[in-house]
Amino acid sequence: MAGITNAPFRVLCREQGAGLFVCEMITTRALVERNAKTMRMIRFAESERPRSIQLYGVDPDVVGRAVRMIVEEDLADHIDLNFGCPVPKVTRRGGGSALPYKRNLLRRILRAAVANAGPLPVTIKMRKGIDDDHLTYLDAGRIAAEEGVAAVALHARTARQHYGGVADWEAIARLKEAVQEIPVLGNGDIWCADDAVRMVRQTGCDGVVVGRGCLGRPWLFRDLENAFNGSPERARPTLGEVADVMFRHAEGLTDCFDAEKSAISDFRKHVGWYLKGFTVGSELRRELATADSLDGLRAGLDKLERDQPWPPNTDTPRGKSGERAKVLLPEGWLDDPWDCGVPQDAESDVSGG
Protein backbone atom coordinates (compact mmCIF):
# COMPACT_ATOMS: atom_id res chain seq x y z
CA MET A 1 0.00 0.00 0.00
CA ALA A 2 1.60 3.19 -1.23
CA GLY A 3 2.46 5.57 1.58
CA ILE A 4 1.73 2.93 4.22
CA THR A 5 3.97 -0.13 4.08
CA ASN A 6 7.31 1.56 4.55
CA ALA A 7 9.98 0.02 6.77
CA PRO A 8 8.78 1.44 10.13
CA PHE A 9 5.26 0.05 9.69
CA ARG A 10 6.54 -3.28 8.35
CA VAL A 11 8.73 -3.66 11.45
CA LEU A 12 5.71 -3.17 13.73
CA CYS A 13 3.72 -5.74 11.76
CA ARG A 14 6.57 -8.25 11.54
CA GLU A 15 7.04 -8.20 15.31
CA GLN A 16 3.54 -9.56 15.72
CA GLY A 17 3.76 -12.81 13.80
CA ALA A 18 4.81 -14.78 10.77
CA GLY A 19 4.20 -13.57 7.26
CA LEU A 20 5.69 -11.96 4.19
CA PHE A 21 5.68 -8.17 4.44
CA VAL A 22 5.90 -6.33 1.13
CA CYS A 23 7.24 -2.83 0.57
CA GLU A 24 5.37 0.00 -1.11
CA MET A 25 4.78 -0.22 -4.86
CA ILE A 26 7.93 0.76 -6.79
CA THR A 27 7.91 1.93 -10.41
CA THR A 28 10.35 -0.09 -12.50
CA ARG A 29 11.66 2.82 -14.55
CA ALA A 30 12.34 4.85 -11.41
CA LEU A 31 14.25 1.90 -9.99
CA VAL A 32 16.47 1.31 -13.00
CA GLU A 33 17.17 5.05 -13.24
CA ARG A 34 18.04 5.07 -9.52
CA ASN A 35 15.59 7.79 -8.63
CA ALA A 36 16.65 9.09 -5.20
CA LYS A 37 13.15 8.80 -3.70
CA THR A 38 12.82 5.26 -5.00
CA MET A 39 16.15 4.17 -3.57
CA ARG A 40 15.01 5.43 -0.17
CA MET A 41 11.71 3.57 -0.50
CA ILE A 42 13.39 0.20 -1.01
CA ARG A 43 15.44 0.44 2.16
CA PHE A 44 14.78 -2.39 4.60
CA ALA A 45 15.32 -2.55 8.33
CA GLU A 46 18.08 -4.83 9.57
CA SER A 47 15.52 -7.20 11.07
CA GLU A 48 13.62 -7.68 7.81
CA ARG A 49 14.01 -11.14 6.30
CA PRO A 50 12.84 -12.05 3.79
CA ARG A 51 12.91 -8.68 2.01
CA SER A 52 10.09 -8.22 -0.48
CA ILE A 53 9.86 -5.59 -3.22
CA GLN A 54 6.66 -4.89 -5.12
CA LEU A 55 7.15 -3.60 -8.67
CA TYR A 56 4.83 -1.79 -11.04
CA GLY A 57 5.74 -1.64 -14.71
CA VAL A 58 4.22 -1.76 -18.19
CA ASP A 59 7.23 -2.24 -20.46
CA PRO A 60 8.59 -5.84 -20.39
CA ASP A 61 12.13 -4.67 -21.10
CA VAL A 62 12.12 -2.18 -18.22
CA VAL A 63 10.56 -4.73 -15.88
CA GLY A 64 13.24 -7.24 -16.82
CA ARG A 65 16.00 -4.71 -16.16
CA ALA A 66 14.51 -3.79 -12.79
CA VAL A 67 14.30 -7.44 -11.72
CA ARG A 68 17.86 -8.11 -12.87
CA MET A 69 19.04 -5.08 -10.87
CA ILE A 70 17.34 -6.41 -7.74
CA VAL A 71 19.04 -9.77 -8.16
CA GLU A 72 22.52 -8.50 -9.06
CA GLU A 73 22.59 -5.93 -6.26
CA ASP A 74 20.91 -8.15 -3.66
CA LEU A 75 18.15 -5.64 -3.03
CA ALA A 76 15.47 -8.17 -2.05
CA ASP A 77 14.66 -11.85 -1.57
CA HIS A 78 11.25 -11.82 -3.28
CA ILE A 79 9.60 -9.85 -6.09
CA ASP A 80 5.88 -9.16 -6.31
CA LEU A 81 4.41 -7.65 -9.48
CA ASN A 82 1.45 -5.35 -8.97
CA PHE A 83 -1.40 -5.85 -11.44
CA GLY A 84 -4.03 -4.80 -8.93
CA CYS A 85 -3.60 -1.06 -8.42
CA PRO A 86 -6.82 0.73 -9.53
CA VAL A 87 -5.77 4.38 -9.16
CA PRO A 88 -6.23 6.54 -12.28
CA LYS A 89 -2.60 7.68 -12.60
CA VAL A 90 -1.65 4.00 -12.97
CA THR A 91 -4.50 2.59 -15.09
CA ARG A 92 -4.48 5.49 -17.58
CA ARG A 93 -0.97 4.34 -18.55
CA GLY A 94 -2.15 0.75 -18.95
CA GLY A 95 -0.61 -0.36 -15.66
CA GLY A 96 -1.89 -1.98 -12.50
CA SER A 97 -5.35 -3.52 -12.80
CA ALA A 98 -5.67 -2.39 -16.43
CA LEU A 99 -2.74 -4.44 -17.70
CA PRO A 100 -4.02 -8.06 -17.51
CA TYR A 101 -6.61 -7.19 -20.17
CA LYS A 102 -3.70 -7.26 -22.63
CA ARG A 103 -2.99 -10.98 -22.30
CA ASN A 104 0.10 -11.10 -24.48
CA LEU A 105 1.61 -8.01 -22.88
CA LEU A 106 1.05 -9.59 -19.48
CA ARG A 107 2.77 -12.75 -20.68
CA ARG A 108 5.77 -10.78 -21.98
CA ILE A 109 6.15 -8.96 -18.66
CA LEU A 110 5.93 -12.15 -16.61
CA ARG A 111 8.36 -13.95 -18.90
CA ALA A 112 10.88 -11.08 -18.60
CA ALA A 113 10.53 -10.96 -14.82
CA VAL A 114 10.90 -14.70 -14.26
CA ALA A 115 13.81 -14.97 -16.72
CA ASN A 116 15.75 -12.28 -14.87
CA ALA A 117 14.80 -13.30 -11.34
CA GLY A 118 17.21 -16.21 -11.07
CA PRO A 119 16.65 -17.89 -7.70
CA LEU A 120 14.21 -15.23 -6.46
CA PRO A 121 10.52 -16.14 -6.47
CA VAL A 122 8.22 -13.90 -8.50
CA THR A 123 4.58 -13.54 -7.48
CA ILE A 124 1.75 -11.37 -8.78
CA LYS A 125 -1.25 -9.62 -7.33
CA MET A 126 -4.23 -8.78 -9.53
CA ARG A 127 -7.91 -7.93 -9.53
CA LYS A 128 -10.84 -9.68 -11.19
CA GLY A 129 -10.60 -7.36 -14.15
CA ILE A 130 -11.38 -3.85 -15.31
CA ASP A 131 -15.12 -4.18 -14.71
CA ASP A 132 -17.76 -6.90 -14.83
CA ASP A 133 -17.76 -6.78 -18.64
CA HIS A 134 -13.97 -7.17 -18.87
CA LEU A 135 -12.94 -9.88 -16.41
CA THR A 136 -9.38 -11.13 -16.78
CA TYR A 137 -8.41 -13.03 -13.65
CA LEU A 138 -8.84 -16.58 -14.93
CA ASP A 139 -6.77 -15.95 -18.07
CA ALA A 140 -4.18 -14.02 -16.05
CA GLY A 141 -3.90 -16.81 -13.50
CA ARG A 142 -3.33 -19.42 -16.18
CA ILE A 143 -0.73 -17.24 -17.92
CA ALA A 144 1.07 -16.70 -14.61
CA ALA A 145 1.28 -20.43 -13.97
CA GLU A 146 2.52 -21.10 -17.50
CA GLU A 147 5.26 -18.46 -17.19
CA GLY A 148 6.72 -19.78 -13.96
CA VAL A 149 5.22 -17.37 -11.43
CA ALA A 150 5.49 -18.81 -7.91
CA ALA A 151 2.05 -17.73 -6.63
CA VAL A 152 -0.86 -15.52 -7.61
CA ALA A 153 -2.97 -13.32 -5.32
CA LEU A 154 -6.45 -12.14 -6.25
CA HIS A 155 -8.10 -9.05 -4.80
CA ALA A 156 -11.65 -10.10 -5.49
CA ARG A 157 -12.87 -6.78 -6.81
CA THR A 158 -12.70 -5.15 -10.24
CA ALA A 159 -10.81 -1.94 -10.91
CA ARG A 160 -14.12 -0.12 -11.30
CA GLN A 161 -15.19 -1.25 -7.84
CA HIS A 162 -12.01 0.37 -6.50
CA TYR A 163 -12.44 -0.36 -2.76
CA GLY A 164 -16.24 -0.25 -2.68
CA GLY A 165 -18.86 -2.93 -2.33
CA VAL A 166 -18.11 -6.43 -1.09
CA ALA A 167 -15.23 -8.60 -2.27
CA ASP A 168 -16.36 -11.52 -4.43
CA TRP A 169 -14.81 -14.45 -2.60
CA GLU A 170 -16.42 -16.87 -5.05
CA ALA A 171 -14.01 -15.54 -7.67
CA ILE A 172 -11.12 -16.68 -5.48
CA ALA A 173 -12.61 -20.16 -5.40
CA ARG A 174 -13.01 -20.17 -9.18
CA LEU A 175 -9.38 -19.09 -9.63
CA LYS A 176 -8.24 -21.84 -7.28
CA GLU A 177 -10.15 -24.39 -9.36
CA ALA A 178 -8.69 -23.03 -12.61
CA VAL A 179 -5.08 -22.71 -11.44
CA GLN A 180 -3.95 -25.69 -9.45
CA GLU A 181 -0.25 -25.70 -10.38
CA ILE A 182 0.70 -22.82 -8.04
CA PRO A 183 -0.64 -21.39 -4.77
CA VAL A 184 -3.60 -19.04 -5.01
CA LEU A 185 -3.91 -16.37 -2.33
CA GLY A 186 -7.08 -14.49 -1.49
CA ASN A 187 -7.45 -10.79 -0.75
CA GLY A 188 -10.36 -8.52 0.04
CA ASP A 189 -12.42 -7.74 3.17
CA ILE A 190 -10.14 -9.38 5.73
CA TRP A 191 -10.70 -7.12 8.72
CA CYS A 192 -9.89 -9.66 11.42
CA ALA A 193 -8.27 -13.08 11.74
CA ASP A 194 -11.60 -14.87 11.68
CA ASP A 195 -12.31 -13.35 8.26
CA ALA A 196 -9.08 -14.91 6.98
CA VAL A 197 -9.95 -18.35 8.31
CA ARG A 198 -13.42 -18.05 6.80
CA MET A 199 -11.98 -17.06 3.41
CA VAL A 200 -9.68 -20.08 3.31
CA ARG A 201 -12.50 -22.39 4.36
CA GLN A 202 -14.97 -21.01 1.80
CA THR A 203 -12.64 -20.65 -1.19
CA GLY A 204 -9.98 -23.32 -0.71
CA CYS A 205 -7.27 -20.70 -1.28
CA ASP A 206 -3.77 -21.46 -0.03
CA GLY A 207 -3.30 -18.31 2.02
CA VAL A 208 -4.40 -14.71 2.40
CA VAL A 209 -3.10 -11.25 1.57
CA VAL A 210 -3.98 -8.42 3.94
CA GLY A 211 -4.16 -4.80 2.82
CA ARG A 212 -6.43 -2.23 4.45
CA GLY A 213 -7.20 -4.64 7.30
CA CYS A 214 -3.88 -3.84 8.99
CA LEU A 215 -4.35 -0.06 8.94
CA GLY A 216 -3.95 0.97 12.56
CA ARG A 217 -3.84 -2.72 13.45
CA PRO A 218 -0.29 -4.13 13.20
CA TRP A 219 -1.25 -6.74 15.80
CA LEU A 220 -3.62 -8.30 13.25
CA PHE A 221 -0.70 -10.50 12.18
CA ARG A 222 -0.43 -11.97 15.67
CA ASP A 223 -4.14 -12.78 15.47
CA LEU A 224 -3.67 -14.37 12.04
CA GLU A 225 -0.88 -16.61 13.29
CA ASN A 226 -2.98 -17.65 16.28
CA ALA A 227 -6.06 -18.27 14.17
CA PHE A 228 -4.31 -20.46 11.63
CA ASN A 229 -2.68 -22.39 14.48
CA GLY A 230 -6.08 -23.04 16.02
CA SER A 231 -5.66 -20.68 18.98
CA PRO A 232 -8.65 -18.53 20.03
CA GLU A 233 -6.36 -15.88 21.54
CA ARG A 234 -6.72 -12.43 19.95
CA ALA A 235 -4.88 -9.19 20.62
CA ARG A 236 -7.01 -6.69 22.52
CA PRO A 237 -4.69 -3.83 23.47
CA THR A 238 -5.77 -1.06 25.79
CA LEU A 239 -5.74 2.51 24.55
CA GLY A 240 -2.47 3.05 26.40
CA GLU A 241 -0.85 0.13 24.58
CA VAL A 242 -2.14 1.48 21.28
CA ALA A 243 -0.69 4.90 22.14
CA ASP A 244 2.71 3.33 22.76
CA VAL A 245 2.62 1.67 19.33
CA MET A 246 1.57 4.95 17.74
CA PHE A 247 4.58 6.73 19.20
CA ARG A 248 6.96 3.96 18.12
CA HIS A 249 5.50 4.21 14.63
CA ALA A 250 6.08 7.96 14.52
CA GLU A 251 9.62 7.58 15.87
CA GLY A 252 10.37 4.99 13.20
CA LEU A 253 9.09 7.29 10.48
CA THR A 254 11.35 10.04 11.79
CA ASP A 255 14.37 7.79 11.35
CA CYS A 256 13.12 6.70 7.91
CA PHE A 257 12.36 10.19 6.59
CA ASP A 258 15.43 11.83 8.14
CA ALA A 259 13.18 14.82 8.83
CA GLU A 260 10.92 14.96 11.88
CA LYS A 261 8.36 17.39 10.47
CA SER A 262 7.87 15.33 7.29
CA ALA A 263 7.63 12.12 9.31
CA ILE A 264 4.99 13.47 11.69
CA SER A 265 3.05 14.89 8.76
CA ASP A 266 3.10 11.45 7.16
CA PHE A 267 1.98 9.82 10.41
CA ARG A 268 -1.15 11.97 10.68
CA LYS A 269 -3.15 9.72 8.36
CA HIS A 270 -2.63 6.81 10.75
CA VAL A 271 -4.15 8.53 13.78
CA GLY A 272 -7.79 7.85 12.92
CA TRP A 273 -7.08 4.22 12.07
CA TYR A 274 -5.33 3.56 15.38
CA LEU A 275 -8.02 5.27 17.43
CA LYS A 276 -11.03 3.80 15.63
CA GLY A 277 -13.64 2.64 18.12
CA PHE A 278 -12.02 4.23 21.16
CA THR A 279 -13.73 7.06 23.02
CA VAL A 280 -11.54 10.05 22.29
CA GLY A 281 -12.90 13.58 22.15
CA SER A 282 -12.90 15.48 18.88
CA GLU A 283 -10.58 18.19 20.23
CA LEU A 284 -7.94 15.64 21.29
CA ARG A 285 -8.29 13.74 18.01
CA ARG A 286 -7.69 17.00 16.18
CA GLU A 287 -4.64 17.74 18.32
CA LEU A 288 -3.15 14.33 17.53
CA ALA A 289 -3.98 14.58 13.83
CA THR A 290 -2.34 17.99 13.50
CA ALA A 291 0.77 17.47 15.63
CA ASP A 292 3.91 18.70 13.90
CA SER A 293 6.61 17.23 16.15
CA LEU A 294 7.33 14.13 18.22
CA ASP A 295 7.01 16.20 21.38
CA GLY A 296 3.64 17.50 20.27
CA LEU A 297 2.44 14.02 19.42
CA ARG A 298 3.71 12.68 22.76
CA ALA A 299 1.91 15.46 24.62
CA GLY A 300 -1.35 14.55 22.93
CA LEU A 301 -0.92 10.82 23.50
CA ASP A 302 -0.29 11.47 27.20
CA LYS A 303 -3.82 12.91 27.43
CA LEU A 304 -5.44 9.64 26.37
CA GLU A 305 -7.24 7.44 28.90
CA ARG A 306 -4.61 4.71 28.97
CA ASP A 307 -6.65 2.03 30.73
CA GLN A 308 -9.57 2.31 28.30
CA PRO A 309 -10.21 -1.28 27.07
CA TRP A 310 -10.27 -2.44 23.49
CA PRO A 311 -13.64 -1.43 22.01
CA PRO A 312 -16.00 -4.08 20.64
CA ASN A 313 -17.18 -4.23 17.02
CA THR A 314 -14.19 -2.41 15.52
CA ASP A 315 -13.23 -5.08 12.97
CA THR A 316 -14.83 -3.07 10.20
CA PRO A 317 -13.59 -1.40 6.99
CA ARG A 318 -10.81 1.16 7.23
CA GLY A 319 -9.06 3.22 4.59
CA LYS A 320 -10.30 3.92 1.09
CA SER A 321 -13.83 2.98 0.03
CA GLY A 322 -16.29 3.67 -2.74
CA GLU A 323 -16.52 2.77 -6.42
CA ARG A 324 -15.40 4.64 -9.53
CA ALA A 325 -17.78 5.84 -12.23
CA LYS A 326 -15.29 4.51 -14.77
CA VAL A 327 -11.72 3.28 -15.06
CA LEU A 328 -9.32 5.61 -16.84
CA LEU A 329 -7.53 3.70 -19.61
CA PRO A 330 -5.24 4.52 -22.55
CA GLU A 331 -7.14 5.40 -25.70
CA GLY A 332 -8.32 2.26 -27.50
CA TRP A 333 -7.14 0.00 -24.67
CA LEU A 334 -10.19 -2.27 -24.88
CA ASP A 335 -10.08 -2.68 -28.67
CA ASP A 336 -7.82 -5.74 -28.74
CA PRO A 337 -7.18 -7.90 -25.65
CA TRP A 338 -4.29 -9.67 -27.41
CA ASP A 339 -2.34 -6.60 -28.45
CA CYS A 340 1.06 -6.60 -26.75
CA GLY A 341 2.19 -3.07 -27.58
CA VAL A 342 3.37 -0.81 -24.77
CA PRO A 343 1.31 2.41 -24.50
CA GLN A 344 3.09 5.67 -25.22
CA ASP A 345 4.37 7.31 -22.02
CA ALA A 346 3.59 4.13 -20.07
CA GLU A 347 6.94 4.31 -18.31
CA SER A 348 7.11 8.08 -17.99
CA ASP A 349 6.65 8.09 -14.22
CA VAL A 350 10.00 8.32 -12.48
CA SER A 351 8.65 9.92 -9.32
CA GLY A 352 9.42 6.96 -7.10
CA GLY A 353 6.58 4.62 -6.34
Coordinates of C-alpha atoms in Angstrom, one line a residue:
M1 CA 0.0 0.0 0.0
A2 CA 1.6 3.2 -1.2
G3 CA 2.5 5.6 1.6
I4 CA 1.7 2.9 4.2
T5 CA 4.0 -0.1 4.1
N6 CA 7.3 1.6 4.6
A7 CA 10.0 0.0 6.8
P8 CA 8.8 1.4 10.1
F9 CA 5.3 0.1 9.7
R10 CA 6.5 -3.3 8.4
V11 CA 8.7 -3.7 11.4
L12 CA 5.7 -3.2 13.7
C13 CA 3.7 -5.7 11.8
R14 CA 6.6 -8.2 11.5
E15 CA 7.0 -8.2 15.3
Q16 CA 3.5 -9.6 15.7
G17 CA 3.8 -12.8 13.8
A18 CA 4.8 -14.8 10.8
G19 CA 4.2 -13.6 7.3
L20 CA 5.7 -12.0 4.2
F21 CA 5.7 -8.2 4.4
V22 CA 5.9 -6.3 1.1
C23 CA 7.2 -2.8 0.6
E24 CA 5.4 0.0 -1.1
M25 CA 4.8 -0.2 -4.9
I26 CA 7.9 0.8 -6.8
T27 CA 7.9 1.9 -10.4
T28 CA 10.3 -0.1 -12.5
R29 CA 11.7 2.8 -14.5
A30 CA 12.3 4.8 -11.4
L31 CA 14.2 1.9 -10.0
V32 CA 16.5 1.3 -13.0
E33 CA 17.2 5.0 -13.2
R34 CA 18.0 5.1 -9.5
N35 CA 15.6 7.8 -8.6
A36 CA 16.6 9.1 -5.2
K37 CA 13.2 8.8 -3.7
T38 CA 12.8 5.3 -5.0
M39 CA 16.1 4.2 -3.6
R40 CA 15.0 5.4 -0.2
M41 CA 11.7 3.6 -0.5
I42 CA 13.4 0.2 -1.0
R43 CA 15.4 0.4 2.2
F44 CA 14.8 -2.4 4.6
A45 CA 15.3 -2.6 8.3
E46 CA 18.1 -4.8 9.6
S47 CA 15.5 -7.2 11.1
E48 CA 13.6 -7.7 7.8
R49 CA 14.0 -11.1 6.3
P50 CA 12.8 -12.0 3.8
R51 CA 12.9 -8.7 2.0
S52 CA 10.1 -8.2 -0.5
I53 CA 9.9 -5.6 -3.2
Q54 CA 6.7 -4.9 -5.1
L55 CA 7.2 -3.6 -8.7
Y56 CA 4.8 -1.8 -11.0
G57 CA 5.7 -1.6 -14.7
V58 CA 4.2 -1.8 -18.2
D59 CA 7.2 -2.2 -20.5
P60 CA 8.6 -5.8 -20.4
D61 CA 12.1 -4.7 -21.1
V62 CA 12.1 -2.2 -18.2
V63 CA 10.6 -4.7 -15.9
G64 CA 13.2 -7.2 -16.8
R65 CA 16.0 -4.7 -16.2
A66 CA 14.5 -3.8 -12.8
V67 CA 14.3 -7.4 -11.7
R68 CA 17.9 -8.1 -12.9
M69 CA 19.0 -5.1 -10.9
I70 CA 17.3 -6.4 -7.7
V71 CA 19.0 -9.8 -8.2
E72 CA 22.5 -8.5 -9.1
E73 CA 22.6 -5.9 -6.3
D74 CA 20.9 -8.2 -3.7
L75 CA 18.2 -5.6 -3.0
A76 CA 15.5 -8.2 -2.0
D77 CA 14.7 -11.9 -1.6
H78 CA 11.2 -11.8 -3.3
I79 CA 9.6 -9.9 -6.1
D80 CA 5.9 -9.2 -6.3
L81 CA 4.4 -7.6 -9.5
N82 CA 1.4 -5.3 -9.0
F83 CA -1.4 -5.9 -11.4
G84 CA -4.0 -4.8 -8.9
C85 CA -3.6 -1.1 -8.4
P86 CA -6.8 0.7 -9.5
V87 CA -5.8 4.4 -9.2
P88 CA -6.2 6.5 -12.3
K89 CA -2.6 7.7 -12.6
V90 CA -1.7 4.0 -13.0
T91 CA -4.5 2.6 -15.1
R92 CA -4.5 5.5 -17.6
R93 CA -1.0 4.3 -18.6
G94 CA -2.1 0.7 -18.9
G95 CA -0.6 -0.4 -15.7
G96 CA -1.9 -2.0 -12.5
S97 CA -5.3 -3.5 -12.8
A98 CA -5.7 -2.4 -16.4
L99 CA -2.7 -4.4 -17.7
P100 CA -4.0 -8.1 -17.5
Y101 CA -6.6 -7.2 -20.2
K102 CA -3.7 -7.3 -22.6
R103 CA -3.0 -11.0 -22.3
N104 CA 0.1 -11.1 -24.5
L105 CA 1.6 -8.0 -22.9
L106 CA 1.1 -9.6 -19.5
R107 CA 2.8 -12.7 -20.7
R108 CA 5.8 -10.8 -22.0
I109 CA 6.1 -9.0 -18.7
L110 CA 5.9 -12.1 -16.6
R111 CA 8.4 -13.9 -18.9
A112 CA 10.9 -11.1 -18.6
A113 CA 10.5 -11.0 -14.8
V114 CA 10.9 -14.7 -14.3
A115 CA 13.8 -15.0 -16.7
N116 CA 15.7 -12.3 -14.9
A117 CA 14.8 -13.3 -11.3
G118 CA 17.2 -16.2 -11.1
P119 CA 16.6 -17.9 -7.7
L120 CA 14.2 -15.2 -6.5
P121 CA 10.5 -16.1 -6.5
V122 CA 8.2 -13.9 -8.5
T123 CA 4.6 -13.5 -7.5
I124 CA 1.8 -11.4 -8.8
K125 CA -1.2 -9.6 -7.3
M126 CA -4.2 -8.8 -9.5
R127 CA -7.9 -7.9 -9.5
K128 CA -10.8 -9.7 -11.2
G129 CA -10.6 -7.4 -14.2
I130 CA -11.4 -3.9 -15.3
D131 CA -15.1 -4.2 -14.7
D132 CA -17.8 -6.9 -14.8
D133 CA -17.8 -6.8 -18.6
H134 CA -14.0 -7.2 -18.9
L135 CA -12.9 -9.9 -16.4
T136 CA -9.4 -11.1 -16.8
Y137 CA -8.4 -13.0 -13.6
L138 CA -8.8 -16.6 -14.9
D139 CA -6.8 -15.9 -18.1
A140 CA -4.2 -14.0 -16.1
G141 CA -3.9 -16.8 -13.5
R142 CA -3.3 -19.4 -16.2
I143 CA -0.7 -17.2 -17.9
A144 CA 1.1 -16.7 -14.6
A145 CA 1.3 -20.4 -14.0
E146 CA 2.5 -21.1 -17.5
E147 CA 5.3 -18.5 -17.2
G148 CA 6.7 -19.8 -14.0
V149 CA 5.2 -17.4 -11.4
A150 CA 5.5 -18.8 -7.9
A151 CA 2.0 -17.7 -6.6
V152 CA -0.9 -15.5 -7.6
A153 CA -3.0 -13.3 -5.3
L154 CA -6.5 -12.1 -6.2
H155 CA -8.1 -9.0 -4.8
A156 CA -11.7 -10.1 -5.5
R157 CA -12.9 -6.8 -6.8
T158 CA -12.7 -5.1 -10.2
A159 CA -10.8 -1.9 -10.9
R160 CA -14.1 -0.1 -11.3
Q161 CA -15.2 -1.3 -7.8
H162 CA -12.0 0.4 -6.5
Y163 CA -12.4 -0.4 -2.8
G164 CA -16.2 -0.2 -2.7
G165 CA -18.9 -2.9 -2.3
V166 CA -18.1 -6.4 -1.1
A167 CA -15.2 -8.6 -2.3
D168 CA -16.4 -11.5 -4.4
W169 CA -14.8 -14.5 -2.6
E170 CA -16.4 -16.9 -5.0
A171 CA -14.0 -15.5 -7.7
I172 CA -11.1 -16.7 -5.5
A173 CA -12.6 -20.2 -5.4
R174 CA -13.0 -20.2 -9.2
L175 CA -9.4 -19.1 -9.6
K176 CA -8.2 -21.8 -7.3
E177 CA -10.1 -24.4 -9.4
A178 CA -8.7 -23.0 -12.6
V179 CA -5.1 -22.7 -11.4
Q180 CA -3.9 -25.7 -9.4
E181 CA -0.3 -25.7 -10.4
I182 CA 0.7 -22.8 -8.0
P183 CA -0.6 -21.4 -4.8
V184 CA -3.6 -19.0 -5.0
L185 CA -3.9 -16.4 -2.3
G186 CA -7.1 -14.5 -1.5
N187 CA -7.5 -10.8 -0.8
G188 CA -10.4 -8.5 0.0
D189 CA -12.4 -7.7 3.2
I190 CA -10.1 -9.4 5.7
W191 CA -10.7 -7.1 8.7
C192 CA -9.9 -9.7 11.4
A193 CA -8.3 -13.1 11.7
D194 CA -11.6 -14.9 11.7
D195 CA -12.3 -13.3 8.3
A196 CA -9.1 -14.9 7.0
V197 CA -10.0 -18.3 8.3
R198 CA -13.4 -18.1 6.8
M199 CA -12.0 -17.1 3.4
V200 CA -9.7 -20.1 3.3
R201 CA -12.5 -22.4 4.4
Q202 CA -15.0 -21.0 1.8
T203 CA -12.6 -20.7 -1.2
G204 CA -10.0 -23.3 -0.7
C205 CA -7.3 -20.7 -1.3
D206 CA -3.8 -21.5 0.0
G207 CA -3.3 -18.3 2.0
V208 CA -4.4 -14.7 2.4
V209 CA -3.1 -11.3 1.6
V210 CA -4.0 -8.4 3.9
G211 CA -4.2 -4.8 2.8
R212 CA -6.4 -2.2 4.5
G213 CA -7.2 -4.6 7.3
C214 CA -3.9 -3.8 9.0
L215 CA -4.4 -0.1 8.9
G216 CA -4.0 1.0 12.6
R217 CA -3.8 -2.7 13.5
P218 CA -0.3 -4.1 13.2
W219 CA -1.2 -6.7 15.8
L220 CA -3.6 -8.3 13.3
F221 CA -0.7 -10.5 12.2
R222 CA -0.4 -12.0 15.7
D223 CA -4.1 -12.8 15.5
L224 CA -3.7 -14.4 12.0
E225 CA -0.9 -16.6 13.3
N226 CA -3.0 -17.6 16.3
A227 CA -6.1 -18.3 14.2
F228 CA -4.3 -20.5 11.6
N229 CA -2.7 -22.4 14.5
G230 CA -6.1 -23.0 16.0
S231 CA -5.7 -20.7 19.0
P232 CA -8.6 -18.5 20.0
E233 CA -6.4 -15.9 21.5
R234 CA -6.7 -12.4 20.0
A235 CA -4.9 -9.2 20.6
R236 CA -7.0 -6.7 22.5
P237 CA -4.7 -3.8 23.5
T238 CA -5.8 -1.1 25.8
L239 CA -5.7 2.5 24.6
G240 CA -2.5 3.1 26.4
E241 CA -0.9 0.1 24.6
V242 CA -2.1 1.5 21.3
A243 CA -0.7 4.9 22.1
D244 CA 2.7 3.3 22.8
V245 CA 2.6 1.7 19.3
M246 CA 1.6 4.9 17.7
F247 CA 4.6 6.7 19.2
R248 CA 7.0 4.0 18.1
H249 CA 5.5 4.2 14.6
A250 CA 6.1 8.0 14.5
E251 CA 9.6 7.6 15.9
G252 CA 10.4 5.0 13.2
L253 CA 9.1 7.3 10.5
T254 CA 11.3 10.0 11.8
D255 CA 14.4 7.8 11.3
C256 CA 13.1 6.7 7.9
F257 CA 12.4 10.2 6.6
D258 CA 15.4 11.8 8.1
A259 CA 13.2 14.8 8.8
E260 CA 10.9 15.0 11.9
K261 CA 8.4 17.4 10.5
S262 CA 7.9 15.3 7.3
A263 CA 7.6 12.1 9.3
I264 CA 5.0 13.5 11.7
S265 CA 3.0 14.9 8.8
D266 CA 3.1 11.4 7.2
F267 CA 2.0 9.8 10.4
R268 CA -1.2 12.0 10.7
K269 CA -3.1 9.7 8.4
H270 CA -2.6 6.8 10.8
V271 CA -4.2 8.5 13.8
G272 CA -7.8 7.8 12.9
W273 CA -7.1 4.2 12.1
Y274 CA -5.3 3.6 15.4
L275 CA -8.0 5.3 17.4
K276 CA -11.0 3.8 15.6
G277 CA -13.6 2.6 18.1
F278 CA -12.0 4.2 21.2
T279 CA -13.7 7.1 23.0
V280 CA -11.5 10.1 22.3
G281 CA -12.9 13.6 22.1
S282 CA -12.9 15.5 18.9
E283 CA -10.6 18.2 20.2
L284 CA -7.9 15.6 21.3
R285 CA -8.3 13.7 18.0
R286 CA -7.7 17.0 16.2
E287 CA -4.6 17.7 18.3
L288 CA -3.2 14.3 17.5
A289 CA -4.0 14.6 13.8
T290 CA -2.3 18.0 13.5
A291 CA 0.8 17.5 15.6
D292 CA 3.9 18.7 13.9
S293 CA 6.6 17.2 16.2
L294 CA 7.3 14.1 18.2
D295 CA 7.0 16.2 21.4
G296 CA 3.6 17.5 20.3
L297 CA 2.4 14.0 19.4
R298 CA 3.7 12.7 22.8
A299 CA 1.9 15.5 24.6
G300 CA -1.3 14.5 22.9
L301 CA -0.9 10.8 23.5
D302 CA -0.3 11.5 27.2
K303 CA -3.8 12.9 27.4
L304 CA -5.4 9.6 26.4
E305 CA -7.2 7.4 28.9
R306 CA -4.6 4.7 29.0
D307 CA -6.7 2.0 30.7
Q308 CA -9.6 2.3 28.3
P309 CA -10.2 -1.3 27.1
W310 CA -10.3 -2.4 23.5
P311 CA -13.6 -1.4 22.0
P312 CA -16.0 -4.1 20.6
N313 CA -17.2 -4.2 17.0
T314 CA -14.2 -2.4 15.5
D315 CA -13.2 -5.1 13.0
T316 CA -14.8 -3.1 10.2
P317 CA -13.6 -1.4 7.0
R318 CA -10.8 1.2 7.2
G319 CA -9.1 3.2 4.6
K320 CA -10.3 3.9 1.1
S321 CA -13.8 3.0 0.0
G322 CA -16.3 3.7 -2.7
E323 CA -16.5 2.8 -6.4
R324 CA -15.4 4.6 -9.5
A325 CA -17.8 5.8 -12.2
K326 CA -15.3 4.5 -14.8
V327 CA -11.7 3.3 -15.1
L328 CA -9.3 5.6 -16.8
L329 CA -7.5 3.7 -19.6
P330 CA -5.2 4.5 -22.5
E331 CA -7.1 5.4 -25.7
G332 CA -8.3 2.3 -27.5
W333 CA -7.1 0.0 -24.7
L334 CA -10.2 -2.3 -24.9
D335 CA -10.1 -2.7 -28.7
D336 CA -7.8 -5.7 -28.7
P337 CA -7.2 -7.9 -25.7
W338 CA -4.3 -9.7 -27.4
D339 CA -2.3 -6.6 -28.5
C340 CA 1.1 -6.6 -26.8
G341 CA 2.2 -3.1 -27.6
V342 CA 3.4 -0.8 -24.8
P343 CA 1.3 2.4 -24.5
Q344 CA 3.1 5.7 -25.2
D345 CA 4.4 7.3 -22.0
A346 CA 3.6 4.1 -20.1
E347 CA 6.9 4.3 -18.3
S348 CA 7.1 8.1 -18.0
D349 CA 6.6 8.1 -14.2
V350 CA 10.0 8.3 -12.5
S351 CA 8.7 9.9 -9.3
G352 CA 9.4 7.0 -7.1
G353 CA 6.6 4.6 -6.3

